[in-house]
C-alpha cells in the first residue's frame, strides 16, 4: 500500500509563498503616492490591459502581478462597492471594508487552493484632507498593511520603495509625477517614457467621481515642466 | 468567475442585483400572478406628471415640472423628475414617483457600473436599449397602476448630435427627431411645441420653448405644476451638449418666465 505524501503545513505555506513571490517579481511595479490635492496612481504598463481602476467616488484600485487574476479581483471590488452604495448610500462605501474583503478572499485562496494568486493589490481612498487619506496594501496571502504617504507593489518593489523614500514629500501633482518617474528610472536603471506609463489620480477638486486618468500629453507636460 | 459563464452578471448592475437581491426588483412577469389581490394602486401613490425633451442646435434639452399628485391632491411641490444619468445623458420620468426614482437610481448605477468594469462607456444606443429592458421589467408593476415611463436624452459622441428616446410601458423604444412630451400634461406640452418648435434653435430659444410648453401644460392639466413665483419653485431644465450636462439655474428660468407669463397674471396692472 502506497503511503500518502506528508508535507508539513509550514513547508506547504513556505512553498506557496515562494511561488507567489516569484510570480509577482517577474512583473513590473505600481506606485501610489499622496500629493497635496489628491492621490497619484502610477503603473509601469505600456499595454491597454489596465492595472489601475476606478472603484467608487473616492476609491481606486491598483495591482501588480498576474493580469487575469487581479482583473477578477478588480471586478469583484467594483461589484461590492456598487452594491453597497446602491443598497445603503454612496457615503457608506469605504476602502477599509473593501480592503478587508480582498484580504479575506486572498487569505482563503492562499490557504485552501493548490495555487495561490500571484497578485498584490492596493486599495486607496481619498480623504477630505491628506491626513484622512487611506492606502491599503494587500499581499498574495491576504496580509493587509495600512500605509502612509506612498507605497509600491510588484517586481522590484524594494529598490523603488527605497528610491521613493529619499525623494518623497507632499507636493503638487506635476512634482509628484516627476518624483515617481525619477524614482522608477533610478531603480530600473533605464529611461521610462510617458507612453509606457499608466497614470490616474483621485482628485480632491473633482465633484462626485474623483477618479481621472491622465493622458500621455498631460504626462509629457508634467515631466517637462 | 469562469470563462464565458452565462450566469455571470457580466458588466450589468441590473443583472447583478437580480442575481443577488431579486427582492429589490419588481417581480418577473411569470411570477406576477403570485401577487395576491392585484388592484390599481395608482390613486394611492404620488405621481409625477409632465416632462419633455427637444432638440437644439448643439444637442438636446430635457425639462420637467415639479409637481407630484396623489389622486386629486398635490403630494409634492418640489419633486425632481429630471436627472443626469452620466456625463452626456439625462432622463426624465412620468408615472408613479417612487418606482420612477428607483428606476432612475438603478439606471444611473447601471451606466456607471458598466463604465467602470469595461473601462469605457456604453454607446448611446446601448444605454437606450438597456433602459428599454428595465422599463419592460417593470411591466408587472405597471399592470397594478405603478406605471414608469421615461424620456431619455443624450449626446451621441459617435454621431455628433443630440438624440431623444421615448418608451411605452411594455419597454417599446422609439426615437424622436425633434421633440416629445409625456405625462398627464404631455399632450398640451406637445401642442405648444408643435406650434413654436423649429429645427436649429439656439440653446436659449429652445429653453424658452420648453418653458412655454410646460407653462401651457400647467394651464390645462391639473397634474402639472406651473412656475410658483411666490414659493420660488421653477421647472428643472438640463441642457446636454458635447461638453456634458448643464443645469439651468432657477434665476435664469425665473427671468425667462417674466417674458413668457402675461403681466396681468404676474399680479401686475
XYZ file of C-alpha atoms in Angstrom:
494
model
C 0.000 0.000 0.000
C 1.383 3.358 -1.046
C 1.764 5.854 1.771
C 0.257 9.295 1.076
C 2.738 12.119 0.988
C 3.139 14.077 4.153
C 4.092 17.714 3.757
C 4.228 19.789 6.916
C 1.932 22.865 6.937
C 4.995 25.094 7.397
C 6.609 23.653 4.303
C 3.427 23.937 2.265
C 2.904 27.610 3.168
C 6.510 28.408 2.505
C 6.363 26.785 -0.943
C 3.184 28.599 -1.845
C 4.570 31.940 -0.680
C 7.722 31.416 -2.678
C 5.705 30.537 -5.751
C 3.541 33.651 -5.437
C 6.517 35.935 -4.744
C 8.350 34.621 -7.798
C 5.333 35.224 -9.995
C 4.901 38.786 -8.730
C 8.631 39.540 -9.017
C 8.534 38.811 -12.756
C 6.151 41.717 -13.381
C 6.607 45.469 -13.252
C 5.742 47.745 -10.363
C 2.852 50.010 -9.485
C 3.098 53.036 -7.180
C 0.586 55.088 -5.262
C 1.638 58.371 -3.699
C -0.179 61.209 -1.969
C 0.118 64.724 -3.361
C -1.312 67.970 -1.999
C -4.712 67.741 -3.743
C -5.152 64.009 -4.089
C -3.579 60.624 -4.635
C -1.464 59.673 -7.638
C -1.508 56.110 -9.034
C 1.213 55.213 -11.494
C 1.998 51.881 -13.142
C 4.838 50.915 -15.445
C 2.436 49.495 -18.020
C 2.561 50.152 -21.762
C -0.317 47.771 -22.602
C -4.013 48.639 -22.750
C -4.750 45.961 -20.129
C -5.124 48.262 -17.160
C -3.534 47.820 -13.750
C -5.263 50.864 -12.279
C -9.014 51.297 -11.999
C -11.781 53.446 -10.607
C -13.803 51.653 -7.950
C -16.058 54.303 -6.431
C -16.387 58.057 -5.883
C -13.222 58.389 -3.790
C -11.796 54.889 -4.114
C -9.308 53.481 -6.605
C -7.698 50.093 -7.177
C -4.169 49.329 -8.355
C -2.464 45.977 -8.734
C 0.657 44.137 -9.778
C 1.171 40.521 -10.764
C -0.868 38.269 -12.981
C -3.425 40.219 -15.029
C -6.143 37.548 -15.300
C -6.129 37.095 -11.532
C -6.227 40.719 -10.409
C -8.747 41.590 -13.138
C -11.232 39.231 -11.475
C -10.487 40.828 -8.108
C -10.918 44.315 -9.590
C -14.354 43.408 -10.947
C -15.371 41.821 -7.661
C -14.363 45.038 -5.876
C -16.450 47.238 -8.166
C -19.435 44.911 -7.708
C -19.006 45.001 -3.926
C -18.778 48.809 -3.897
C -21.668 49.478 -6.297
C -23.909 47.011 -4.482
C -23.165 48.547 -1.087
C -23.670 52.077 -2.410
C -26.982 51.117 -4.028
C -28.414 49.306 -1.018
C -27.281 51.879 1.569
C -25.863 55.187 0.336
C -22.850 56.428 -1.599
C -21.312 57.697 1.653
C -21.284 54.195 3.151
C -18.798 52.783 0.675
C -15.279 52.850 2.096
C -11.853 51.479 1.303
C -11.453 49.682 4.626
C -14.330 47.277 4.106
C -13.202 46.676 0.536
C -9.610 46.019 1.626
C -10.911 43.583 4.251
C -12.940 41.730 1.635
C -9.830 41.432 -0.543
C -7.785 40.286 2.415
C -10.326 37.556 3.284
C -10.556 36.359 -0.315
C -6.791 36.247 -0.872
C -6.230 34.609 2.518
C -8.795 31.869 1.845
C -7.399 31.147 -1.613
C -3.839 31.085 -0.244
C -4.630 28.548 2.444
C -7.168 26.367 0.609
C -6.295 26.302 -3.072
C -3.375 24.414 -4.585
C -2.113 27.552 -6.314
C -2.035 30.930 -4.568
C -2.909 34.091 -6.540
C 0.183 35.848 -7.888
C -1.072 39.339 -7.155
C -0.519 42.270 -4.853
C -3.274 44.833 -4.502
C -3.628 48.449 -3.437
C -6.917 49.985 -2.354
C -6.786 53.740 -1.807
C -9.363 56.221 -0.597
C -9.123 59.969 -0.848
C -9.988 61.755 2.396
C -11.254 65.295 2.947
C -7.698 66.204 3.919
C -4.378 64.461 3.234
C -4.356 63.205 6.833
C -7.599 61.300 6.186
C -6.305 59.503 3.075
C -6.199 55.720 3.321
C -3.802 53.424 1.491
C -4.171 49.670 1.998
C -1.746 47.137 0.584
C -2.928 43.519 0.432
C -0.483 40.702 -0.235
C -0.974 37.381 -2.036
C -1.594 35.611 1.305
C -4.182 38.114 2.491
C -1.930 40.062 4.838
C -3.069 43.636 4.908
C -0.975 46.753 5.593
C -2.155 50.280 6.308
C 0.363 52.518 4.509
C 1.108 56.242 4.753
C 2.273 58.725 2.096
C 3.282 56.234 -0.589
C 3.733 52.553 -1.316
C 4.843 50.185 -4.064
C 3.745 46.740 -5.245
C 5.103 44.378 -7.885
C 8.514 43.299 -9.115
C 11.484 45.344 -7.910
C 9.239 46.918 -5.295
C 12.009 47.207 -2.706
C 14.555 49.285 -4.670
C 11.725 51.506 -5.921
C 10.416 51.939 -2.374
C 13.892 52.970 -1.199
C 14.257 55.408 -4.115
C 10.903 56.990 -3.248
C 11.740 57.161 0.448
C 14.661 59.510 -0.175
C 12.641 61.705 -2.550
C 9.118 61.786 -1.133
C 7.474 64.986 0.034
C 3.920 66.301 -0.211
C 3.978 68.358 -3.440
C 1.730 69.424 -6.304
C 0.656 66.890 -8.948
C 3.342 67.680 -11.528
C 6.137 67.431 -8.996
C 4.651 64.198 -7.635
C 4.642 62.625 -11.116
C 8.269 63.707 -11.556
C 9.264 62.182 -8.222
C 7.650 58.854 -9.130
C 9.127 58.666 -12.622
C 12.610 59.661 -11.426
C 12.478 57.045 -8.693
C 11.355 54.456 -11.245
C 14.142 55.358 -13.668
C 16.654 55.299 -10.841
C 15.716 51.891 -9.517
C 15.269 50.446 -13.023
C 18.492 51.952 -14.395
C 16.661 52.929 -17.592
C 14.501 55.674 -19.086
C 10.712 55.400 -18.592
C 8.926 57.183 -21.472
C 5.448 58.670 -20.764
C 3.900 56.295 -23.331
C 4.848 53.292 -21.208
C 3.068 54.616 -18.131
C -0.479 54.175 -16.939
C -1.358 57.096 -14.683
C -4.516 58.134 -12.852
C -5.401 60.396 -9.950
C -8.022 60.728 -7.276
C -8.521 64.473 -7.426
C -9.994 66.311 -4.418
C -11.071 69.194 -6.687
C -13.421 66.992 -8.675
C -17.069 66.619 -7.670
C -18.625 63.155 -7.122
C -16.467 60.702 -9.076
C -12.946 61.859 -8.260
C -11.025 59.301 -10.326
C -9.475 60.525 -13.560
C -6.935 59.044 -15.988
C -4.096 61.220 -17.262
C -3.259 61.046 -20.977
C 0.243 60.827 -22.477
C 0.264 64.537 -23.382
C -0.648 65.584 -19.846
C 2.166 63.351 -18.598
C 4.730 64.749 -21.017
C 3.710 68.261 -19.988
C 4.128 67.389 -16.297
C 7.513 65.759 -16.889
C 8.908 68.620 -18.961
C 7.623 71.330 -16.584
C -15.860 33.885 -12.349
C -15.214 31.295 -15.029
C -14.798 31.835 -18.739
C -17.997 32.586 -20.626
C -20.218 31.752 -17.691
C -23.613 32.966 -18.822
C -24.951 33.124 -15.288
C -22.257 35.684 -14.532
C -23.874 39.137 -14.334
C -21.140 40.484 -16.626
C -20.958 44.250 -16.686
C -24.615 44.811 -15.810
C -25.530 46.011 -12.339
C -29.177 45.268 -13.080
C -28.332 41.577 -13.590
C -26.051 41.561 -10.561
C -28.899 42.895 -8.428
C -31.305 40.344 -9.941
C -28.941 37.509 -9.011
C -28.046 38.691 -5.504
C -31.059 40.695 -4.301
C -34.026 39.792 -6.510
C -36.335 41.174 -3.804
C -35.122 44.678 -4.664
C -36.503 44.493 -8.201
C -40.115 44.254 -9.330
C -41.343 40.639 -9.711
C -40.834 38.985 -13.083
C -43.826 38.764 -15.391
C -44.114 34.989 -14.926
C -44.208 35.450 -11.142
C -46.625 38.358 -11.110
C -49.687 36.100 -10.808
C -48.453 35.096 -7.381
C -49.106 38.615 -6.053
C -52.376 38.458 -4.068
C -55.200 40.955 -4.617
C -53.939 42.676 -7.705
C -55.502 46.126 -7.748
C -54.920 49.543 -9.147
C -52.576 51.386 -6.790
C -52.266 54.462 -8.968
C -54.570 56.694 -6.853
C -52.756 55.920 -3.612
C -49.241 56.942 -4.552
C -47.575 60.169 -5.621
C -47.388 60.564 -9.398
C -45.084 62.719 -11.438
C -46.598 64.460 -14.396
C -45.255 66.435 -17.360
C -41.736 66.047 -18.719
C -40.420 66.871 -22.171
C -37.361 66.920 -24.402
C -36.436 68.806 -27.551
C -33.528 69.275 -29.904
C -31.482 72.433 -30.183
C -28.571 73.400 -32.373
C -25.849 71.857 -30.210
C -27.690 68.984 -28.554
C -30.856 68.390 -26.573
C -32.850 69.931 -23.732
C -34.797 67.965 -21.172
C -37.199 69.536 -18.696
C -39.969 68.746 -16.261
C -42.398 70.446 -13.898
C -42.052 69.973 -10.131
C -45.436 68.624 -9.071
C -46.425 65.160 -7.872
C -50.080 64.311 -7.300
C -51.863 61.659 -5.278
C -55.304 61.270 -6.780
C -56.683 64.820 -6.653
C -54.223 66.096 -4.048
C -50.834 67.671 -4.559
C -48.393 65.465 -2.683
C -45.147 67.189 -3.592
C -44.330 70.647 -4.945
C -40.586 70.316 -5.407
C -40.054 66.831 -6.806
C -37.206 66.463 -9.304
C -38.133 64.384 -12.319
C -35.152 65.290 -14.489
C -31.864 63.614 -13.584
C -28.411 63.433 -15.049
C -27.561 59.778 -15.769
C -23.902 60.150 -16.759
C -21.542 62.726 -18.280
C -23.541 63.143 -21.514
C -27.041 61.815 -20.876
C -30.108 62.557 -18.781
C -33.507 61.074 -18.043
C -36.931 62.416 -17.119
C -39.744 60.229 -15.873
C -43.527 60.347 -15.674
C -45.532 57.914 -13.596
C -45.551 56.557 -10.056
C -42.956 58.695 -8.271
C -41.388 56.036 -6.046
C -40.788 53.396 -8.718
C -39.692 56.186 -11.117
C -36.996 57.442 -8.761
C -35.931 53.845 -8.074
C -35.566 53.166 -11.778
C -33.512 56.334 -12.264
C -31.157 55.386 -9.440
C -30.757 51.854 -10.765
C -30.137 53.151 -14.288
C -27.506 55.626 -13.045
C -25.648 52.844 -11.231
C -26.048 50.579 -14.274
C -24.265 53.055 -16.561
C -21.510 53.822 -14.053
C -21.023 50.117 -13.250
C -20.642 49.201 -16.923
C -18.209 52.059 -17.492
C -16.018 51.025 -14.560
C -15.979 47.307 -15.360
C -15.418 47.699 -19.091
C -13.161 50.733 -18.923
C -15.335 52.570 -21.453
C -18.841 53.977 -21.660
C -21.762 52.262 -23.337
C -22.761 53.762 -26.685
C -25.876 55.953 -26.541
C -27.847 53.217 -28.333
C -26.584 50.720 -25.766
C -27.780 52.938 -22.912
C -31.192 53.453 -24.540
C -31.645 49.714 -25.153
C -30.684 48.838 -21.585
C -33.244 51.349 -20.308
C -35.900 49.694 -22.510
C -35.186 46.340 -20.838
C -35.501 47.909 -17.412
C -38.837 49.547 -18.291
C -40.063 46.227 -19.670
C -39.081 44.500 -16.427
C -41.456 46.865 -14.628
C -44.474 45.717 -16.659
C -45.996 43.573 -13.841
C -45.979 46.658 -11.613
C -47.360 48.840 -14.404
C -50.323 46.446 -14.601
C -51.113 47.373 -10.999
C -51.040 51.049 -11.766
C -47.378 51.680 -10.961
C -46.522 52.962 -14.393
C -42.977 54.154 -15.108
C -42.334 55.861 -18.439
C -39.086 57.686 -19.177
C -37.777 60.045 -21.804
C -34.063 59.511 -22.301
C -31.774 62.012 -23.996
C -28.081 62.114 -24.647
C -25.363 63.490 -26.823
C -24.190 60.779 -29.218
C -20.431 61.285 -29.419
C -20.187 58.963 -32.456
C -22.948 60.632 -34.485
C -22.120 64.080 -33.110
C -25.710 65.040 -32.295
C -28.252 65.034 -29.507
C -30.835 62.236 -29.540
C -34.221 61.720 -27.867
C -35.696 58.313 -26.962
C -39.240 57.710 -25.744
C -40.702 54.499 -24.307
C -44.003 52.749 -23.660
C -44.918 50.654 -20.592
C -44.028 47.401 -22.375
C -40.472 48.585 -22.965
C -41.058 49.680 -26.546
C -38.417 52.194 -27.546
C -38.837 54.881 -30.210
C -36.508 57.613 -31.307
C -37.902 61.132 -31.760
C -36.114 63.509 -34.087
C -37.487 66.871 -32.896
C -39.371 66.986 -29.590
C -41.607 64.950 -27.333
C -43.506 65.251 -24.057
C -45.090 62.640 -21.794
C -47.174 62.571 -18.630
C -50.639 63.898 -17.848
C -49.863 67.284 -19.427
C -47.777 65.773 -22.204
C -50.385 66.314 -24.881
C -50.715 70.011 -24.046
C -46.945 70.465 -23.999
C -46.675 68.694 -27.359
C -49.343 71.026 -28.756
C -47.322 74.083 -27.779
C -44.082 72.655 -29.113
C -45.792 71.737 -32.370
C -46.587 75.430 -32.869
C -43.326 77.039 -31.787
C -40.595 74.442 -32.282
C -38.272 74.879 -35.240
C -35.175 72.888 -36.144
C -31.817 74.507 -35.335
C -32.994 76.596 -32.355
C -30.304 78.225 -30.240
C -29.942 76.945 -26.701
C -31.718 79.949 -25.157
C -34.610 79.841 -27.624
C -35.020 76.102 -27.045
C -35.117 76.643 -23.263
C -37.860 79.177 -23.868
C -39.823 76.680 -25.957
C -39.521 74.106 -23.151
C -40.690 76.617 -20.524
C -43.632 77.783 -22.623
C -44.699 74.194 -23.268
C -44.569 73.403 -19.542
C -46.483 76.590 -18.762
C -49.247 75.659 -21.194
C -49.361 72.120 -19.787
C -49.792 73.577 -16.279
C -52.587 75.868 -17.521
C -54.559 72.961 -18.961
C -53.669 69.996 -16.745
C -54.362 69.767 -13.001
C -51.477 67.352 -12.517
C -48.824 69.730 -13.830
C -47.362 72.457 -11.659
C -46.677 75.868 -13.188
C -43.891 78.206 -12.124
C -44.592 79.115 -8.484
C -43.445 82.747 -8.209
C -44.444 83.020 -4.553
C -42.555 79.964 -3.325
C -39.833 80.334 -5.952
C -40.347 76.894 -7.496
C -39.440 76.562 -11.170
C -39.188 73.672 -13.629
C -35.960 71.678 -13.810
C -34.160 72.185 -17.104
C -30.978 70.474 -18.291
C -29.063 71.204 -21.477
C -26.970 68.408 -22.977
C -24.215 69.141 -25.464
C -20.937 67.545 -26.464
C -19.401 69.178 -23.384
C -21.765 67.493 -20.941
C -24.912 68.084 -18.925
C -25.592 71.643 -17.779
C -28.166 72.534 -15.123
C -30.059 75.727 -15.836
C -30.223 77.854 -12.673
C -33.602 78.843 -11.194
C -32.759 82.557 -11.551
C -32.336 82.197 -15.296
C -35.638 80.332 -15.573
C -37.378 82.942 -13.414
C -36.089 85.685 -15.742
C -37.249 83.787 -18.821
C -40.725 83.364 -17.320
C -41.085 87.123 -16.851
C -41.348 87.453 -20.621
C -43.476 84.325 -21.069
C -46.192 84.930 -18.481
C -48.536 87.818 -19.432
C -48.085 90.752 -16.968
C -51.668 90.601 -15.632
C -51.027 87.038 -14.433
C -47.883 88.075 -12.599
C -50.077 90.287 -10.434
C -49.107 93.443 -12.359
C -51.512 96.137 -13.529
